[in-house]
Short mmCIF file of C-alpha atoms and ligand atoms in Angstrom, two decimals:
data_model
loop_
_atom_site.label_atom_id
_atom_site.label_comp_id
_atom_site.label_asym_id
_atom_site.label_seq_id
_atom_site.Cartn_x
_atom_site.Cartn_y
_atom_site.Cartn_z
CA MET K 1 4.98 23.83 2.21
CA PHE K 2 4.51 24.35 5.94
CA LYS K 3 0.78 24.01 5.49
CA LYS K 4 1.20 20.66 3.82
CA LYS K 5 3.34 19.36 6.66
CA LYS K 6 0.81 20.51 9.21
CA GLY K 7 -1.93 18.58 7.38
CA LEU K 8 0.24 15.51 7.38
CA ILE K 9 0.93 15.70 11.09
CA LEU K 10 -2.77 16.14 11.71
CA SER K 11 -3.65 13.06 9.71
CA LEU K 12 -0.92 11.08 11.47
CA THR K 13 -2.58 11.98 14.76
CA VAL K 14 -5.94 10.83 13.45
CA ALA K 15 -4.27 7.67 12.20
CA SER K 16 -2.80 6.87 15.58
CA SER K 17 -6.12 7.32 17.29
CA ILE K 18 -7.59 4.80 14.86
CA LEU K 19 -4.75 2.43 15.76
CA PHE K 20 -5.48 2.97 19.44
CA ALA K 21 -9.18 2.39 18.94
CA ALA K 22 -8.32 -0.73 16.97
CA GLY K 23 -6.55 -2.22 19.95
CA CYS K 24 -9.60 -1.70 22.14
CA SER K 25 -12.28 -3.45 20.17
CA ASP K 26 -10.63 -6.38 18.49
CA ASP K 27 -13.64 -8.65 18.50
CA ALA K 28 -15.92 -6.12 16.79
CA SER K 29 -16.33 -8.54 13.91
CA GLY K 30 -15.40 -11.76 15.61
CA THR K 31 -18.64 -13.64 16.15
CA LYS K 32 -19.46 -16.19 13.49
CA SER K 33 -22.97 -16.24 12.13
CA ASP K 34 -24.58 -19.66 11.96
CA SER K 35 -27.06 -18.61 9.34
CA GLY K 36 -25.27 -21.20 7.22
CA LYS K 37 -25.86 -21.05 3.50
CA LYS K 38 -24.33 -18.30 1.43
CA GLY K 39 -27.65 -17.78 -0.30
CA ASP K 40 -29.20 -16.38 2.88
CA LEU K 41 -26.58 -13.68 3.13
CA PRO K 42 -26.63 -10.31 1.37
CA ALA K 43 -24.35 -10.20 -1.67
CA VAL K 44 -21.32 -7.91 -1.87
CA GLY K 45 -19.65 -7.54 -5.26
CA ALA K 46 -15.89 -6.99 -5.20
CA THR K 47 -12.99 -6.61 -7.59
CA ILE K 48 -9.21 -6.74 -7.06
CA TYR K 49 -7.18 -4.94 -9.76
CA LYS K 50 -5.14 -8.12 -10.23
CA PHE K 51 -4.87 -11.23 -8.06
CA ASP K 52 -1.25 -11.54 -9.18
CA ASP K 53 -0.07 -8.72 -6.87
CA ASN K 54 1.81 -9.76 -3.78
CA PHE K 55 0.35 -7.23 -1.33
CA MET K 56 -3.19 -7.43 -2.73
CA SER K 57 -3.22 -11.20 -2.19
CA TYR K 58 -3.02 -10.47 1.56
CA VAL K 59 -5.75 -7.84 1.36
CA ARG K 60 -7.89 -10.37 -0.50
CA ARG K 61 -7.35 -13.00 2.18
CA ALA K 62 -8.37 -10.50 4.87
CA MET K 63 -11.52 -9.67 2.91
CA GLU K 64 -12.48 -13.33 2.58
CA THR K 65 -11.96 -13.89 6.30
CA ALA K 66 -14.02 -10.83 7.23
CA ALA K 67 -16.83 -11.87 4.88
CA GLU K 68 -17.20 -15.37 6.30
CA GLY K 69 -20.69 -15.99 7.60
CA LYS K 70 -21.63 -12.33 7.11
CA VAL K 71 -22.02 -11.73 3.39
CA ASN K 72 -21.89 -13.66 0.16
CA LEU K 73 -18.67 -12.14 -1.23
CA MET K 74 -18.51 -12.28 -5.03
CA LEU K 75 -14.84 -11.54 -5.68
CA ASN K 76 -13.40 -10.92 -9.16
CA ASP K 77 -9.86 -10.76 -10.56
CA SER K 78 -9.78 -7.75 -12.91
CA GLN K 79 -6.46 -8.95 -14.38
CA ASN K 80 -5.13 -5.41 -14.65
CA ASP K 81 -7.69 -4.63 -17.35
CA GLN K 82 -10.01 -1.67 -16.67
CA ALA K 83 -12.47 -2.60 -19.43
CA LYS K 84 -12.75 -6.08 -17.94
CA GLN K 85 -13.38 -4.58 -14.50
CA ILE K 86 -16.24 -2.43 -15.80
CA GLU K 87 -17.86 -5.54 -17.28
CA GLN K 88 -17.39 -7.34 -13.97
CA VAL K 89 -19.16 -4.50 -12.17
CA ASP K 90 -22.10 -4.75 -14.60
CA THR K 91 -22.31 -8.48 -13.93
CA LEU K 92 -22.04 -8.07 -10.16
CA ILE K 93 -24.88 -5.56 -10.18
CA ALA K 94 -26.96 -7.83 -12.42
CA LYS K 95 -26.35 -10.71 -9.99
CA GLY K 96 -27.86 -8.65 -7.18
CA ALA K 97 -24.89 -7.16 -5.35
CA LYS K 98 -26.23 -4.98 -2.53
CA SER K 99 -22.97 -3.04 -2.30
CA LEU K 100 -19.63 -2.89 -4.15
CA ALA K 101 -16.01 -3.03 -2.94
CA ILE K 102 -13.78 -1.87 -5.77
CA ASN K 103 -9.99 -1.93 -6.12
CA LEU K 104 -9.67 0.08 -9.33
CA VAL K 105 -7.30 -0.88 -12.11
CA ASP K 106 -7.05 2.76 -13.19
CA PRO K 107 -7.89 5.34 -10.50
CA LYS K 108 -9.35 7.52 -13.28
CA ALA K 109 -12.14 5.01 -13.89
CA ALA K 110 -13.82 5.72 -10.56
CA GLN K 111 -16.50 7.97 -12.01
CA THR K 112 -17.69 5.30 -14.46
CA ILE K 113 -18.17 2.88 -11.58
CA VAL K 114 -19.91 5.48 -9.43
CA ASP K 115 -22.35 6.21 -12.26
CA LYS K 116 -23.31 2.53 -12.42
CA ALA K 117 -23.75 2.26 -8.64
CA LYS K 118 -25.72 5.49 -8.47
CA ALA K 119 -28.17 4.24 -11.08
CA LYS K 120 -29.03 1.36 -8.70
CA ASP K 121 -28.66 3.40 -5.51
CA ILE K 122 -25.96 1.10 -4.11
CA THR K 123 -22.90 1.99 -2.03
CA VAL K 124 -19.37 1.77 -3.44
CA ILE K 125 -16.38 1.28 -1.17
CA PHE K 126 -13.21 1.96 -3.17
CA PHE K 127 -10.11 0.51 -1.57
CA ASN K 128 -6.32 0.58 -2.03
CA LYS K 129 -6.31 2.88 -5.09
CA GLU K 130 -7.67 6.24 -4.05
CA PRO K 131 -10.03 7.92 -6.52
CA ASP K 132 -10.11 11.69 -7.02
CA GLN K 133 -11.86 13.48 -4.18
CA SER K 134 -14.38 15.02 -6.59
CA VAL K 135 -15.68 11.52 -7.40
CA LEU K 136 -16.30 10.68 -3.74
CA ASP K 137 -17.85 14.09 -3.15
CA GLY K 138 -20.17 13.63 -6.12
CA TYR K 139 -21.98 10.59 -4.69
CA GLU K 140 -23.26 10.35 -1.16
CA LYS K 141 -22.79 6.57 -1.09
CA ALA K 142 -19.13 6.48 -2.22
CA TYR K 143 -16.28 5.95 0.28
CA TYR K 144 -12.60 5.06 0.36
CA VAL K 145 -10.67 2.60 2.55
CA GLY K 146 -6.89 2.82 2.39
CA THR K 147 -4.07 4.80 3.91
CA ASN K 148 -2.58 8.26 3.84
CA SER K 149 -0.16 7.61 0.96
CA ALA K 150 2.25 10.40 1.92
CA GLU K 151 2.66 8.95 5.39
CA SER K 152 4.44 5.87 4.00
CA GLY K 153 6.93 8.07 2.15
CA VAL K 154 7.63 10.14 5.24
CA ILE K 155 8.15 7.05 7.41
CA GLN K 156 10.38 5.45 4.77
CA GLY K 157 12.39 8.69 4.52
CA GLU K 158 12.91 8.75 8.27
CA LEU K 159 14.04 5.14 8.10
CA VAL K 160 16.53 5.89 5.30
CA ALA K 161 17.90 8.94 7.15
CA LYS K 162 18.30 7.12 10.46
CA ALA K 163 20.03 4.12 8.89
CA TRP K 164 22.31 6.36 6.81
CA GLU K 165 23.37 8.45 9.81
CA ALA K 166 24.23 5.30 11.75
CA ASN K 167 26.18 3.64 8.93
CA LYS K 168 27.53 6.36 6.64
CA ALA K 169 31.15 5.62 7.50
CA LYS K 170 30.68 2.39 5.54
CA TRP K 171 27.77 3.22 3.20
CA ASP K 172 29.06 6.52 1.79
CA LYS K 173 31.32 4.71 -0.66
CA ASN K 174 32.61 7.80 -2.47
CA GLY K 175 32.88 9.78 0.77
CA ASP K 176 31.04 12.85 -0.55
CA GLY K 177 28.50 12.90 2.31
CA LYS K 178 25.60 12.48 -0.14
CA ILE K 179 23.44 9.43 -0.78
CA GLN K 180 23.75 8.25 -4.38
CA TYR K 181 20.47 6.34 -4.72
CA VAL K 182 18.38 4.49 -7.26
CA LEU K 183 14.60 4.40 -6.84
CA LEU K 184 12.16 1.76 -8.03
CA LYS K 185 8.76 3.37 -8.39
CA GLY K 186 5.34 1.66 -8.37
CA GLU K 187 2.78 2.17 -11.11
CA PRO K 188 2.99 5.76 -12.42
CA GLY K 189 -0.16 7.74 -11.58
CA HIS K 190 -0.97 5.47 -8.63
CA PRO K 191 -1.44 7.77 -5.63
CA ASP K 192 0.76 5.54 -3.42
CA ALA K 193 3.59 5.46 -5.98
CA GLU K 194 3.54 9.21 -6.56
CA ALA K 195 3.35 10.14 -2.88
CA ARG K 196 5.96 7.62 -1.71
CA THR K 197 8.44 8.72 -4.37
CA LYS K 198 8.01 12.37 -3.48
CA TRP K 199 7.92 12.13 0.32
CA VAL K 200 10.74 9.67 0.86
CA ILE K 201 13.21 12.03 -0.81
CA GLU K 202 11.70 15.23 0.68
CA THR K 203 11.98 13.70 4.14
CA VAL K 204 15.60 12.59 3.73
CA LYS K 205 16.46 16.12 2.57
CA GLU K 206 14.52 17.68 5.45
CA LYS K 207 16.73 15.66 7.78
CA GLY K 208 19.66 17.57 6.31
CA ILE K 209 21.05 14.77 4.15
CA GLU K 210 22.02 15.57 0.57
CA VAL K 211 21.08 13.13 -2.17
CA ASP K 212 21.97 12.36 -5.78
CA GLU K 213 19.47 10.43 -7.86
CA LEU K 214 21.43 8.10 -10.14
CA ALA K 215 18.33 6.51 -11.64
CA MET K 216 14.59 6.26 -11.12
CA ASP K 217 12.11 4.15 -13.06
CA THR K 218 8.94 2.17 -12.58
CA GLY K 219 9.02 -1.51 -11.69
CA MET K 220 5.19 -1.56 -11.69
CA TRP K 221 5.12 -2.99 -8.11
CA ASP K 222 6.57 -6.18 -9.60
CA ALA K 223 9.57 -8.24 -8.43
CA MET K 224 10.59 -9.53 -11.88
CA LYS K 225 10.48 -6.08 -13.45
CA ALA K 226 12.49 -4.74 -10.53
CA THR K 227 15.17 -7.40 -11.03
CA GLU K 228 15.51 -6.40 -14.69
CA LYS K 229 15.86 -2.71 -13.82
CA MET K 230 18.34 -3.39 -11.06
CA ASP K 231 20.42 -5.64 -13.36
CA ALA K 232 20.67 -2.76 -15.82
CA TRP K 233 21.50 -0.19 -13.14
CA LEU K 234 24.17 -2.39 -11.62
CA ALA K 235 25.71 -2.84 -15.07
CA LYS K 236 25.74 0.92 -15.54
CA TYR K 237 26.54 2.29 -12.05
CA ASN K 238 27.56 -0.68 -9.90
CA GLU K 239 29.86 0.69 -7.16
CA GLU K 240 28.37 4.19 -7.44
CA ILE K 241 25.01 3.05 -6.01
CA GLU K 242 24.79 3.60 -2.26
CA PHE K 243 21.09 3.03 -1.54
CA VAL K 244 18.16 1.22 -3.17
CA ILE K 245 14.80 2.81 -2.36
CA THR K 246 11.66 1.03 -3.53
CA ASN K 247 7.95 1.90 -3.37
CA ASN K 248 7.02 -1.64 -2.26
CA ASP K 249 8.51 -4.84 -0.91
CA GLY K 250 7.78 -6.81 -4.08
CA MET K 251 10.25 -4.59 -5.95
CA ALA K 252 12.68 -4.62 -3.00
CA LEU K 253 12.75 -8.42 -3.22
CA GLY K 254 13.34 -8.18 -6.97
CA ALA K 255 16.22 -5.75 -6.43
CA ILE K 256 17.75 -8.04 -3.80
CA ALA K 257 17.65 -10.97 -6.24
CA SER K 258 19.62 -8.86 -8.71
CA LEU K 259 22.07 -7.69 -6.04
CA GLU K 260 22.68 -11.26 -4.93
CA LYS K 261 23.55 -12.28 -8.49
CA ALA K 262 26.08 -9.42 -8.50
CA GLY K 263 27.73 -10.74 -5.32
CA TYR K 264 26.09 -8.51 -2.75
CA PHE K 265 25.19 -9.78 0.75
CA ALA K 266 28.22 -12.08 0.72
CA GLY K 267 31.41 -11.23 2.59
CA ASP K 268 31.37 -7.48 3.21
CA LYS K 269 29.65 -6.50 -0.06
CA PHE K 270 26.45 -4.86 1.15
CA MET K 271 23.68 -2.64 -0.20
CA PRO K 272 21.00 -0.95 1.91
CA VAL K 273 17.50 -1.68 0.52
CA VAL K 274 14.16 -0.37 1.85
CA GLY K 275 10.55 -1.13 0.86
CA VAL K 276 6.93 -0.67 1.89
CA ASP K 277 4.24 -3.26 2.84
CA ALA K 278 5.98 -5.58 5.37
CA ILE K 279 4.89 -8.71 3.51
CA PRO K 280 6.25 -11.88 5.17
CA GLU K 281 8.95 -12.42 2.50
CA ALA K 282 10.35 -8.95 3.22
CA LEU K 283 10.30 -9.54 6.98
CA ASP K 284 12.37 -12.63 6.27
CA MET K 285 14.91 -10.49 4.35
CA ILE K 286 15.08 -8.01 7.24
CA GLU K 287 15.81 -10.85 9.64
CA LYS K 288 18.55 -12.12 7.30
CA GLY K 289 20.08 -8.63 7.19
CA LYS K 290 19.39 -8.19 3.45
CA MET K 291 16.86 -5.39 3.94
CA VAL K 292 17.29 -2.39 6.22
CA GLY K 293 13.59 -2.04 6.86
CA THR K 294 10.12 -1.52 5.46
CA VAL K 295 6.85 0.25 6.26
CA LEU K 296 3.88 -1.81 7.35
CA ASN K 297 0.93 -1.39 4.98
CA ASP K 298 -1.73 -3.06 7.06
CA ALA K 299 -3.41 -5.51 4.68
CA LYS K 300 -5.43 -7.21 7.37
CA ASN K 301 -7.10 -4.06 8.66
CA GLN K 302 -7.62 -2.57 5.19
CA GLY K 303 -9.27 -5.77 3.98
CA ALA K 304 -11.41 -6.06 7.10
CA ALA K 305 -12.49 -2.40 7.04
CA THR K 306 -13.46 -2.67 3.37
CA ILE K 307 -15.72 -5.66 4.06
CA GLU K 308 -17.15 -4.22 7.28
CA LEU K 309 -18.25 -1.03 5.52
CA ALA K 310 -19.56 -2.93 2.48
CA THR K 311 -21.45 -5.35 4.74
CA ASN K 312 -23.16 -2.53 6.61
CA ALA K 313 -24.12 -0.93 3.32
CA ALA K 314 -25.49 -4.24 2.02
CA ASN K 315 -27.65 -4.42 5.15
CA ASN K 316 -28.89 -0.85 4.63
CA MET K 317 -27.03 0.36 7.70
CA ASP K 318 -24.74 3.31 8.22
CA VAL K 319 -21.36 2.16 6.86
CA LEU K 320 -19.61 2.72 10.20
CA GLU K 321 -22.30 1.07 12.36
CA GLY K 322 -20.74 -1.25 14.96
CA THR K 323 -17.19 -0.87 13.58
CA LYS K 324 -14.07 0.68 15.07
CA TRP K 325 -13.44 2.83 11.98
CA LYS K 326 -13.73 6.57 11.51
CA LEU K 327 -14.14 8.57 8.33
CA ASP K 328 -11.98 11.63 7.75
CA ASP K 329 -13.18 14.80 6.01
CA ASN K 330 -12.55 13.10 2.66
CA LYS K 331 -14.96 10.20 3.36
CA ALA K 332 -12.00 7.90 3.85
CA VAL K 333 -10.98 5.33 6.45
CA ARG K 334 -7.19 5.58 6.66
CA VAL K 335 -5.30 2.75 8.31
CA PRO K 336 -1.94 3.93 9.70
CA TYR K 337 1.47 2.85 8.41
CA VAL K 338 4.17 1.68 10.84
CA GLU K 339 7.97 1.66 10.45
CA ILE K 340 9.39 -1.86 10.62
CA THR K 341 13.03 -2.77 11.26
CA LYS K 342 14.74 -5.72 12.90
CA GLU K 343 13.99 -4.21 16.33
CA ASN K 344 10.19 -4.35 16.02
CA ILE K 345 9.89 -7.13 13.42
CA GLN K 346 7.19 -8.82 15.52
CA VAL K 347 4.81 -5.92 14.80
CA GLY K 348 5.07 -6.80 11.11
CA LYS K 349 4.67 -10.52 11.76
CA ASP K 350 1.57 -9.99 13.87
CA ALA K 351 -0.03 -7.87 11.15
CA TYR K 352 0.06 -10.57 8.45
C1 GAL E 401 0.08 -0.49 -2.66
C2 GAL E 401 1.06 -1.56 -2.24
C3 GAL E 401 1.70 -2.17 -3.46
C4 GAL E 401 0.64 -2.63 -4.46
C5 GAL E 401 -0.36 -1.53 -4.74
C6 GAL E 401 -1.48 -2.02 -5.62
O1 GAL E 401 -0.56 0.05 -1.53
O2 GAL E 401 2.05 -1.01 -1.41
O3 GAL E 401 2.54 -3.25 -3.08
O4 GAL E 401 -0.02 -3.74 -3.92
O5 GAL E 401 -0.88 -1.02 -3.53
O6 GAL E 401 -2.44 -1.04 -5.84
CA1 CA E 402 28.02 9.24 -1.41
#
């Protein structure tokens, strides 16, 4: 237990030094190439697990921006279908991709993709969905760009604890001192969903606050699914619910839509809701007082780092050459998470 915490603190320190370094060399990738036609540029093959994912649409935009003038980015929508993604990878390799940037549909499919890349001796940068360490260790030219998933849970837990302590006179509706919460989880098996769900609650408890889980279920990162779940939970528990914890902002927005239908956020009927990502729509909710806070998942830097590493690989250079990024012991670039509330909302706005 203690060991785990120590590791986390260590990686947070590493994360903050990356953040610091980031501030110092902002124009590392700024200069535009005038080599003109896409055909002159080395090809990078990329897949996004599904374009229809709120957060990933921002990562995608960042990738396109970073690729401009540097590589011919061949970007595919895998439509949440792992078999389709494997076919796309075959096609990308056949079309001459010099490196791959892969956002897996199913993290368990990483080995299949590595086998294909290895056969052609090309580099694979996995991003956003972390593959098993053994897969990265098994191929010299495989890397990961993402975050430390647990860190987002810890930061969200600190946010929940702080807000609860400041407001419990009003928020502890049944006056038992405990938080009766419902939790909307991301995709089961997704490293971010698993770690956020675990660490948010562990952290709240470590702060000495007792909790009661009324309900927990997956909303698959999706606003509409979250609204359906929240509708059902409100019908069942209504006044008993004291906190809505979600693994991402998309589901937080879905929960808020349900809460609004049930009369919350009007008069003095209020419900604390927290998320992760800091997408612009969630920042808007924080400003309107309908969300307590979120955790910035830095789409811009994750997208840029993915393309910068893939570009270096496509040019037969060391993946880190000329970038501000560092690899940890697990061959991963981990972009730090940041707590976002009304007080530092600008940090979130600047990141998107
Ligand atoms: C997470 C993000 C979610 C969702 C997911 C997709 O990092 O917080 O909103 O986009 O990635 O893999
Ligand atoms: Ca209570």
